[in-house]
Every structure is written in C-alpha cells, then in structure tokens.
JSON list of N, CA and C in Angstrom, two decimals:
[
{"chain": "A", "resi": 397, "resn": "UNK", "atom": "N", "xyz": [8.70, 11.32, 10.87]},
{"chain": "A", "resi": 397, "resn": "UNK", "atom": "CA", "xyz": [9.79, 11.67, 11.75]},
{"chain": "A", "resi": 397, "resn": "UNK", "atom": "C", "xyz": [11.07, 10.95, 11.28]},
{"chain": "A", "resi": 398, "resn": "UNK", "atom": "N", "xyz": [11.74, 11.78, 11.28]},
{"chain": "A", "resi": 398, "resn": "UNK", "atom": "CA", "xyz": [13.09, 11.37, 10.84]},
{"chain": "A", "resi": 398, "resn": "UNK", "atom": "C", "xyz": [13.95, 10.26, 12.20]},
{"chain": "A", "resi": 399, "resn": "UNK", "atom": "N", "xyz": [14.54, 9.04, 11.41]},
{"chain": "A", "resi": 399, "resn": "UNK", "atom": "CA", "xyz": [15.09, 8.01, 12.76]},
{"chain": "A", "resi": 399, "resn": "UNK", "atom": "C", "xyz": [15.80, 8.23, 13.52]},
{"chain": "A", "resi": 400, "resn": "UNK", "atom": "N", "xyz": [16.84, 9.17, 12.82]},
{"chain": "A", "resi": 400, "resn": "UNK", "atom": "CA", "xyz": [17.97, 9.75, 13.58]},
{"chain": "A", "resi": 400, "resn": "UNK", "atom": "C", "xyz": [17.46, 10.61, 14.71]},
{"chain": "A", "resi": 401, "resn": "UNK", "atom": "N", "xyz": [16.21, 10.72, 15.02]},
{"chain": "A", "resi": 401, "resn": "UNK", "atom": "CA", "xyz": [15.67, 11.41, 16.06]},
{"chain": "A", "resi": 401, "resn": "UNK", "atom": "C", "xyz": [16.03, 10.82, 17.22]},
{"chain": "A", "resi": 402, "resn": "UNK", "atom": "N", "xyz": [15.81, 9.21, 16.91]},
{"chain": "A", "resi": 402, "resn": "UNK", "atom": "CA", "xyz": [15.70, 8.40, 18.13]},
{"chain": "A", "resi": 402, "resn": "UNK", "atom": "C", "xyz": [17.14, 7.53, 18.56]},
{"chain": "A", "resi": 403, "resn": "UNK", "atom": "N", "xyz": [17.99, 8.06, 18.02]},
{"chain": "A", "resi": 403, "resn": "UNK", "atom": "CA", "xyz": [19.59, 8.02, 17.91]},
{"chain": "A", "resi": 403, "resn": "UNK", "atom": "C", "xyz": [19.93, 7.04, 19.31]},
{"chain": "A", "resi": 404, "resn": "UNK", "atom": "N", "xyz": [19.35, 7.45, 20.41]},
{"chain": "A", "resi": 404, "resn": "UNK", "atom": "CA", "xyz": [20.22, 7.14, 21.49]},
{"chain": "A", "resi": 404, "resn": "UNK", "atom": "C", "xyz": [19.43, 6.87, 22.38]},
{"chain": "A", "resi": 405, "resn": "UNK", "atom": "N", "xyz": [18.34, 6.14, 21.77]},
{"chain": "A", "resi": 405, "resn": "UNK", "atom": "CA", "xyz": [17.10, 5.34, 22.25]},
{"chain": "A", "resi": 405, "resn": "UNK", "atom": "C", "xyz": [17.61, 3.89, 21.57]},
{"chain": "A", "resi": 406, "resn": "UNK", "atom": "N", "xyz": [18.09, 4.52, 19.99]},
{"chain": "A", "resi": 406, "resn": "UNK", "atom": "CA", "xyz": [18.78, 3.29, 19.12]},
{"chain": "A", "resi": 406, "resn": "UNK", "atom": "C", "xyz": [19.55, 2.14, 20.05]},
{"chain": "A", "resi": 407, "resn": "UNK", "atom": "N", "xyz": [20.96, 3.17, 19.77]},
{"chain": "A", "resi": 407, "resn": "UNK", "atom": "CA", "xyz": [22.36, 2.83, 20.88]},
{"chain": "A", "resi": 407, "resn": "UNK", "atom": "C", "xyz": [22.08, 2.04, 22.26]},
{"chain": "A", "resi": 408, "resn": "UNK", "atom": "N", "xyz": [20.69, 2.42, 23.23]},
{"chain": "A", "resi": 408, "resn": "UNK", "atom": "CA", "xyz": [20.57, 1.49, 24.45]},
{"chain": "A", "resi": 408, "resn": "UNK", "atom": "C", "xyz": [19.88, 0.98, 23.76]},
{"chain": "A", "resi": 409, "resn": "UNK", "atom": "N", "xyz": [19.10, 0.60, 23.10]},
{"chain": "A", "resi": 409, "resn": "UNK", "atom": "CA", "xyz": [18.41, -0.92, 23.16]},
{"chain": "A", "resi": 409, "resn": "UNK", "atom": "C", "xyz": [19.00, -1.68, 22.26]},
{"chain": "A", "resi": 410, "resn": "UNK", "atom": "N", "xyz": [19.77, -1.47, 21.58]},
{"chain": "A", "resi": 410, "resn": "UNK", "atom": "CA", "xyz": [20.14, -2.58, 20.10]},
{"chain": "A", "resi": 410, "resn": "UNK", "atom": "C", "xyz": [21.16, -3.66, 20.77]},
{"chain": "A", "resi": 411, "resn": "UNK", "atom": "N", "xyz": [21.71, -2.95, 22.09]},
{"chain": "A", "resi": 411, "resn": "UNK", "atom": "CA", "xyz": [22.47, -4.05, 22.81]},
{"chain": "A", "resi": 411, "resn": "UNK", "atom": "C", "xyz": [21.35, -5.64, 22.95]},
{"chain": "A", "resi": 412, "resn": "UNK", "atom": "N", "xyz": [20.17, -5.54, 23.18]},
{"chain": "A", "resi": 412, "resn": "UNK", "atom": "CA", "xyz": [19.39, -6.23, 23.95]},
{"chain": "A", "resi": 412, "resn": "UNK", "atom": "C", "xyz": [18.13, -7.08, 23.06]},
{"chain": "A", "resi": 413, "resn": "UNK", "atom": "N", "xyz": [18.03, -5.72, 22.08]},
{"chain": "A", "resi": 413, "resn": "UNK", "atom": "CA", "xyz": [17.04, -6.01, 20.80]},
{"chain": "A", "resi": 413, "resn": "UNK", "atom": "C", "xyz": [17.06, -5.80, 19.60]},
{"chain": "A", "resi": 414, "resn": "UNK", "atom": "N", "xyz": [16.53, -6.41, 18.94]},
{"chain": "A", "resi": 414, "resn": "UNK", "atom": "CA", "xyz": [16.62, -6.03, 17.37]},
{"chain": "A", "resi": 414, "resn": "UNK", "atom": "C", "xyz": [15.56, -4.54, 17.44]},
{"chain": "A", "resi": 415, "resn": "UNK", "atom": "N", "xyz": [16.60, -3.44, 17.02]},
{"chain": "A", "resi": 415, "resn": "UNK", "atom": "CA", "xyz": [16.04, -2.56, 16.65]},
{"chain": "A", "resi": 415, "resn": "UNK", "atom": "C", "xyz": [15.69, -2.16, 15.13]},
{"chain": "A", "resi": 416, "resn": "UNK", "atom": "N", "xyz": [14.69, -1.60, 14.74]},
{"chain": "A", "resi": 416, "resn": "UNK", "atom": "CA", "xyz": [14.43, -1.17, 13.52]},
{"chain": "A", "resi": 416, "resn": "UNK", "atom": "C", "xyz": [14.21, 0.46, 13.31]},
{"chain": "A", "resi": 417, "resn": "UNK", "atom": "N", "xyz": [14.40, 1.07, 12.30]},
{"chain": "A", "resi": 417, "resn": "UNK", "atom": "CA", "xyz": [14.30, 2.45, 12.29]},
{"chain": "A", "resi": 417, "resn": "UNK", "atom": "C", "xyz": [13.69, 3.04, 11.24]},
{"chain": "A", "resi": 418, "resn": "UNK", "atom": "N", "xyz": [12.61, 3.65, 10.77]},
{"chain": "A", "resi": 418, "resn": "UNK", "atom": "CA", "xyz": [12.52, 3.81, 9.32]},
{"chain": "A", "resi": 418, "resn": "UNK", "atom": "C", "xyz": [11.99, 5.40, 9.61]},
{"chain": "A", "resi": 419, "resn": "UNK", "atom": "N", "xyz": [12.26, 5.51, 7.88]},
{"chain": "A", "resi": 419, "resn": "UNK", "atom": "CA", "xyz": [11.99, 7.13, 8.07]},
{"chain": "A", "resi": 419, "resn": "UNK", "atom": "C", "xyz": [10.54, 7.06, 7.38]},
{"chain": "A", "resi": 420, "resn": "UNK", "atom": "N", "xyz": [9.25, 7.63, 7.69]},
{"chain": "A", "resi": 420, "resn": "UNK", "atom": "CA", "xyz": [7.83, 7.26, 7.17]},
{"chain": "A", "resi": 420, "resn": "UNK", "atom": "C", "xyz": [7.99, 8.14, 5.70]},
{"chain": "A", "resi": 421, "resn": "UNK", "atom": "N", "xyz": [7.46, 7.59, 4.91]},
{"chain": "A", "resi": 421, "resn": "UNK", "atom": "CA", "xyz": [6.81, 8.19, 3.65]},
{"chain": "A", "resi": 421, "resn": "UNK", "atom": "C", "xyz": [7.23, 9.85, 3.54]},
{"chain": "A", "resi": 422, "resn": "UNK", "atom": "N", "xyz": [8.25, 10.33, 2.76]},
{"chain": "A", "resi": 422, "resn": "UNK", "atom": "CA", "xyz": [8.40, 11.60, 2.23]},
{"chain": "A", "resi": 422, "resn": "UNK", "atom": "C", "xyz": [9.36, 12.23, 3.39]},
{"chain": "A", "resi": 423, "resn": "UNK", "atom": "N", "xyz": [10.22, 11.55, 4.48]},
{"chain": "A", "resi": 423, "resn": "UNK", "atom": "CA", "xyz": [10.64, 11.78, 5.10]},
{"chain": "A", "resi": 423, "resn": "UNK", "atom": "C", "xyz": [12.37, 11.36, 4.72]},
{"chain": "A", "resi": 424, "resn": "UNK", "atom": "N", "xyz": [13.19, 12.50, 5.25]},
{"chain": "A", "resi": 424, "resn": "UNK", "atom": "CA", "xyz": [14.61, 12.28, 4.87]},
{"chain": "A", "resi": 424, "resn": "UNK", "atom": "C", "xyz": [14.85, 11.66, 3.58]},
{"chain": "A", "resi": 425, "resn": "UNK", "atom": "N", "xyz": [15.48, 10.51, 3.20]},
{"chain": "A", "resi": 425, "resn": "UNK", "atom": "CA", "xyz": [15.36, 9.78, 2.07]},
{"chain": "A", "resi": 425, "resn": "UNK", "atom": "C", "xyz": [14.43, 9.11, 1.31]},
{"chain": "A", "resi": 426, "resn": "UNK", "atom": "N", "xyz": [13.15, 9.19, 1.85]},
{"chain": "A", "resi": 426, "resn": "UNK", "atom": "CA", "xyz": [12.26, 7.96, 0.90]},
{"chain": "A", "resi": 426, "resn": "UNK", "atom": "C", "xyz": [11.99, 8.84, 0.64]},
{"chain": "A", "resi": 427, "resn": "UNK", "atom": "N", "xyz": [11.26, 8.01, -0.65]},
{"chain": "A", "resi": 427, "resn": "UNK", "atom": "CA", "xyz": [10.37, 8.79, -1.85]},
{"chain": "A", "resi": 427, "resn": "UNK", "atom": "C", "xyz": [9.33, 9.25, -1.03]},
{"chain": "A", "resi": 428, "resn": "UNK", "atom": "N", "xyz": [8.83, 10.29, -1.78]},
{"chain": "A", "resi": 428, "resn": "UNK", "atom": "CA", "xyz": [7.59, 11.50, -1.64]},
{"chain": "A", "resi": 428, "resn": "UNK", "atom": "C", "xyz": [6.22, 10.40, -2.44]},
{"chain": "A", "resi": 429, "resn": "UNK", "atom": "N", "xyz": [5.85, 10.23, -1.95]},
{"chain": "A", "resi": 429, "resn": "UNK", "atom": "CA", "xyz": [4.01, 9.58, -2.58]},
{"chain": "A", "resi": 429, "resn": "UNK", "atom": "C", "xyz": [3.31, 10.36, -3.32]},
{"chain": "A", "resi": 430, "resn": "UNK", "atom": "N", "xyz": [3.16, 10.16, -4.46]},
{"chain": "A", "resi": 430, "resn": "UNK", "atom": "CA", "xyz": [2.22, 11.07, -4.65]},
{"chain": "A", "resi": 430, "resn": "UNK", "atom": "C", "xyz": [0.96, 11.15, -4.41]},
{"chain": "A", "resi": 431, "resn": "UNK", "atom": "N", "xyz": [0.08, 10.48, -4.16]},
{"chain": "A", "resi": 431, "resn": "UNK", "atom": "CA", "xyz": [-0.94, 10.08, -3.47]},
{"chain": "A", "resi": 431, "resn": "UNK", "atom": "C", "xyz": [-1.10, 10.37, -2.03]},
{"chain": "A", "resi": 432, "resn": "UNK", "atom": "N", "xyz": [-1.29, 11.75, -1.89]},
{"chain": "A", "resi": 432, "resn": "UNK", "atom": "CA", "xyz": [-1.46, 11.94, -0.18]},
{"chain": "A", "resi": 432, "resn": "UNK", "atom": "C", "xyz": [-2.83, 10.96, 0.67]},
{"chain": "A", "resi": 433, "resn": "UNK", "atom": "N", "xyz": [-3.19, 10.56, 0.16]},
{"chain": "A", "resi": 433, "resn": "UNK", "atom": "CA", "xyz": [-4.10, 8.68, 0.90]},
{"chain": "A", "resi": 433, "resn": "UNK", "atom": "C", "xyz": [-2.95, 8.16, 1.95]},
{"chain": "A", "resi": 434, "resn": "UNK", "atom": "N", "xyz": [-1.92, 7.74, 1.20]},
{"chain": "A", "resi": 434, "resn": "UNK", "atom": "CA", "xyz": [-0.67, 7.43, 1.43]},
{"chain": "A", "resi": 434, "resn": "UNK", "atom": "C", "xyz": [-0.28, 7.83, 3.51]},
{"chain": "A", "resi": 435, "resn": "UNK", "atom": "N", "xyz": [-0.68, 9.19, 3.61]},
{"chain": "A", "resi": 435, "resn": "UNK", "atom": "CA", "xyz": [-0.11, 9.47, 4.83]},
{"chain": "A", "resi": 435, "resn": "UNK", "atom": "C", "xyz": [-1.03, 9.51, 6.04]},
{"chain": "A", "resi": 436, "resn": "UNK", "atom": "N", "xyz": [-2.16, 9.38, 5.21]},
{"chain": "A", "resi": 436, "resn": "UNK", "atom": "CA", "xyz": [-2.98, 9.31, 6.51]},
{"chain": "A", "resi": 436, "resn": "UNK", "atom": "C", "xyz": [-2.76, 8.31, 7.63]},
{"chain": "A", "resi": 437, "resn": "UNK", "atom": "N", "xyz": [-3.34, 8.64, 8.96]},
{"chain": "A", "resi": 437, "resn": "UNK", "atom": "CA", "xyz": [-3.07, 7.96, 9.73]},
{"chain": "A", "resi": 437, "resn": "UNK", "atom": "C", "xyz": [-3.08, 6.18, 9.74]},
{"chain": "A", "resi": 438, "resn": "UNK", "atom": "N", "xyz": [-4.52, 6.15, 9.29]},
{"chain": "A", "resi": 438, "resn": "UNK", "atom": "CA", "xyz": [-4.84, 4.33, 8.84]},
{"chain": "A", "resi": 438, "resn": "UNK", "atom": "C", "xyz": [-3.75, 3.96, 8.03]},
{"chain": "A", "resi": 439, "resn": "UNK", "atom": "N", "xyz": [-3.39, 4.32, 7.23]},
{"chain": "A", "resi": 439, "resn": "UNK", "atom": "CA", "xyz": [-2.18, 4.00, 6.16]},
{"chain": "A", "resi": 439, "resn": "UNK", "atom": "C", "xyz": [-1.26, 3.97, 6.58]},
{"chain": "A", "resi": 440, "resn": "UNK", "atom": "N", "xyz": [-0.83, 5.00, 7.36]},
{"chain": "A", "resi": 440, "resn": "UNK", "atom": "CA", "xyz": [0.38, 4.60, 7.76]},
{"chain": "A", "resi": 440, "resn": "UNK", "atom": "C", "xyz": [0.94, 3.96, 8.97]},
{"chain": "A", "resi": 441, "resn": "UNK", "atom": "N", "xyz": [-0.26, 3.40, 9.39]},
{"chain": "A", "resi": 441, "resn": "UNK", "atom": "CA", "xyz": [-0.18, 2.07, 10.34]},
{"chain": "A", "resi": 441, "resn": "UNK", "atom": "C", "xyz": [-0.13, 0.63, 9.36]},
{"chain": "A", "resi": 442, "resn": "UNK", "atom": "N", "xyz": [-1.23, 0.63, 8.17]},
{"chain": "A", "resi": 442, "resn": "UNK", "atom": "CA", "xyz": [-1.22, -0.59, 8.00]},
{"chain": "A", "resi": 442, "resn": "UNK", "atom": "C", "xyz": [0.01, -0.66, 7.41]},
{"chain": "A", "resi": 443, "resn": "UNK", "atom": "N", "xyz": [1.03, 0.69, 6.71]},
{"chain": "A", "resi": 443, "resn": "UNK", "atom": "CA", "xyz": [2.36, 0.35, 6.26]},
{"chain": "A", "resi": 443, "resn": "UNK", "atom": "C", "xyz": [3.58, -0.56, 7.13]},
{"chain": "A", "resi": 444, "resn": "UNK", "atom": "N", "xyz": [3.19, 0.23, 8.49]},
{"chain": "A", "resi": 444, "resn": "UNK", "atom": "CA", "xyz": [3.90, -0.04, 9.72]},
{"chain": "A", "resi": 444, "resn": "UNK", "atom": "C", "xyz": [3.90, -1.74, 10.06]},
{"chain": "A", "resi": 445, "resn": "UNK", "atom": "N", "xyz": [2.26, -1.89, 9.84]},
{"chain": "A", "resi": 445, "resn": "UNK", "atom": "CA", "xyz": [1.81, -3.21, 10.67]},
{"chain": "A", "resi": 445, "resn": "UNK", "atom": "C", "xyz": [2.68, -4.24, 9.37]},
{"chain": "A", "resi": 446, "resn": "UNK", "atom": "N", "xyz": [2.34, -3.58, 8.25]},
{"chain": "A", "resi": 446, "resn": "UNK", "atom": "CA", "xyz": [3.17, -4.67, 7.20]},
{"chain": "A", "resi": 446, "resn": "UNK", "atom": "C", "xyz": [4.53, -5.20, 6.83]},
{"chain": "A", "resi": 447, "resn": "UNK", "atom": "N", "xyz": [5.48, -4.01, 7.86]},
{"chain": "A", "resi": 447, "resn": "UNK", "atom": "CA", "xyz": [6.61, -3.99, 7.92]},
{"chain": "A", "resi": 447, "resn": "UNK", "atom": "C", "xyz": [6.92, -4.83, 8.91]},
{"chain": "A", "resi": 448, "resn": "UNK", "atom": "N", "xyz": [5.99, -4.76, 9.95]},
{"chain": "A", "resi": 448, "resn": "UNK", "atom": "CA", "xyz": [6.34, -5.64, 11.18]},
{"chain": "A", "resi": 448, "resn": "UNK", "atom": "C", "xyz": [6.39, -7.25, 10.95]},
{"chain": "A", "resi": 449, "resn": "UNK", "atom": "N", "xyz": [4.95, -7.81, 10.10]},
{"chain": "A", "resi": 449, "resn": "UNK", "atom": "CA", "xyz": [5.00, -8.50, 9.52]},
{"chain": "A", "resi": 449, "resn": "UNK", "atom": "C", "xyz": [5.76, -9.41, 9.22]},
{"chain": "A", "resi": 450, "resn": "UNK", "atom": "N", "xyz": [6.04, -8.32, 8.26]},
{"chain": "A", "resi": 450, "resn": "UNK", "atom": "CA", "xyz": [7.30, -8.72, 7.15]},
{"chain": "A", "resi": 450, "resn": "UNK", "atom": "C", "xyz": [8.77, -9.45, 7.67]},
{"chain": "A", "resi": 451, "resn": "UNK", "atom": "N", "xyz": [8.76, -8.54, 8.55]},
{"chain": "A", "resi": 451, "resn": "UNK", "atom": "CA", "xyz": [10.14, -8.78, 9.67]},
{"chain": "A", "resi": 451, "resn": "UNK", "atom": "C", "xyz": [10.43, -10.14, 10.41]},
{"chain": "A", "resi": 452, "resn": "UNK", "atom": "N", "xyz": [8.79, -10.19, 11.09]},
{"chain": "A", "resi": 452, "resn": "UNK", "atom": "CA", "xyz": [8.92, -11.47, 12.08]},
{"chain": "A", "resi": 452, "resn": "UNK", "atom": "C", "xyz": [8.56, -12.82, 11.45]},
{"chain": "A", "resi": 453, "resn": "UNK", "atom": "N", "xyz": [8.07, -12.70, 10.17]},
{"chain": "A", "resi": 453, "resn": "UNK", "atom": "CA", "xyz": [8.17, -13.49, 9.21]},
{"chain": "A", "resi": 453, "resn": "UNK", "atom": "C", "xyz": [6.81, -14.34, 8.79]},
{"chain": "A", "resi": 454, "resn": "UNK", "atom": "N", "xyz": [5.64, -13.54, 9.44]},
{"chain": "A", "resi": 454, "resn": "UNK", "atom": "CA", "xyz": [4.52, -13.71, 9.35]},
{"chain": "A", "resi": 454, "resn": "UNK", "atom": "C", "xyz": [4.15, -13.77, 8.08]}
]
C-alpha cells in the first residue's frame, strides 16, 4: 500500500508522534524483488518488525 494513502492519518498524529511511512516492497518507489518469498506475509512482517527495530534502536 502506497503511504500517501494514509496522508491525513499522517498530518493528525505527527503533531504528537513520531510517525513513519513506508511504501512495502514493489510499491510506488521501491525496488520490485525479485524473489516473490520476499512478499509473503511472514516476510513482510519480519521486514516490518526489523524496521521497527531499527528505529527504536534495539
């Protein structure tokens, strides 16, 4: 799903929280995978969970 979906879900909360937005795998600007493994559901949580991660500095 493209982020710009959530546009003005963005706009009210970023007052309050750190918002993040990404577009998943083969969506709007990121690269296309070639490896459709890549999109399955499990995957593209543990991508998610690694981003989160990543963020809070785990």
């Amino acid at each position: 799903m493209f982020w710009f979906s959530f546009y003005p879900q963005i706009e009210a909360l970023k007052t309050r929280f750190r918002v993040v937005a990404i577009d998943g795998p083969g969506v709007n600007l990121s690269s296309k995978p070639q490896n459709i493994e890549l999109y399955k559901l499990e995957n593209l949580a543990l991508q998610i969970d690694e981003l989160a991660r990543h963020l809070s500095g785990d």
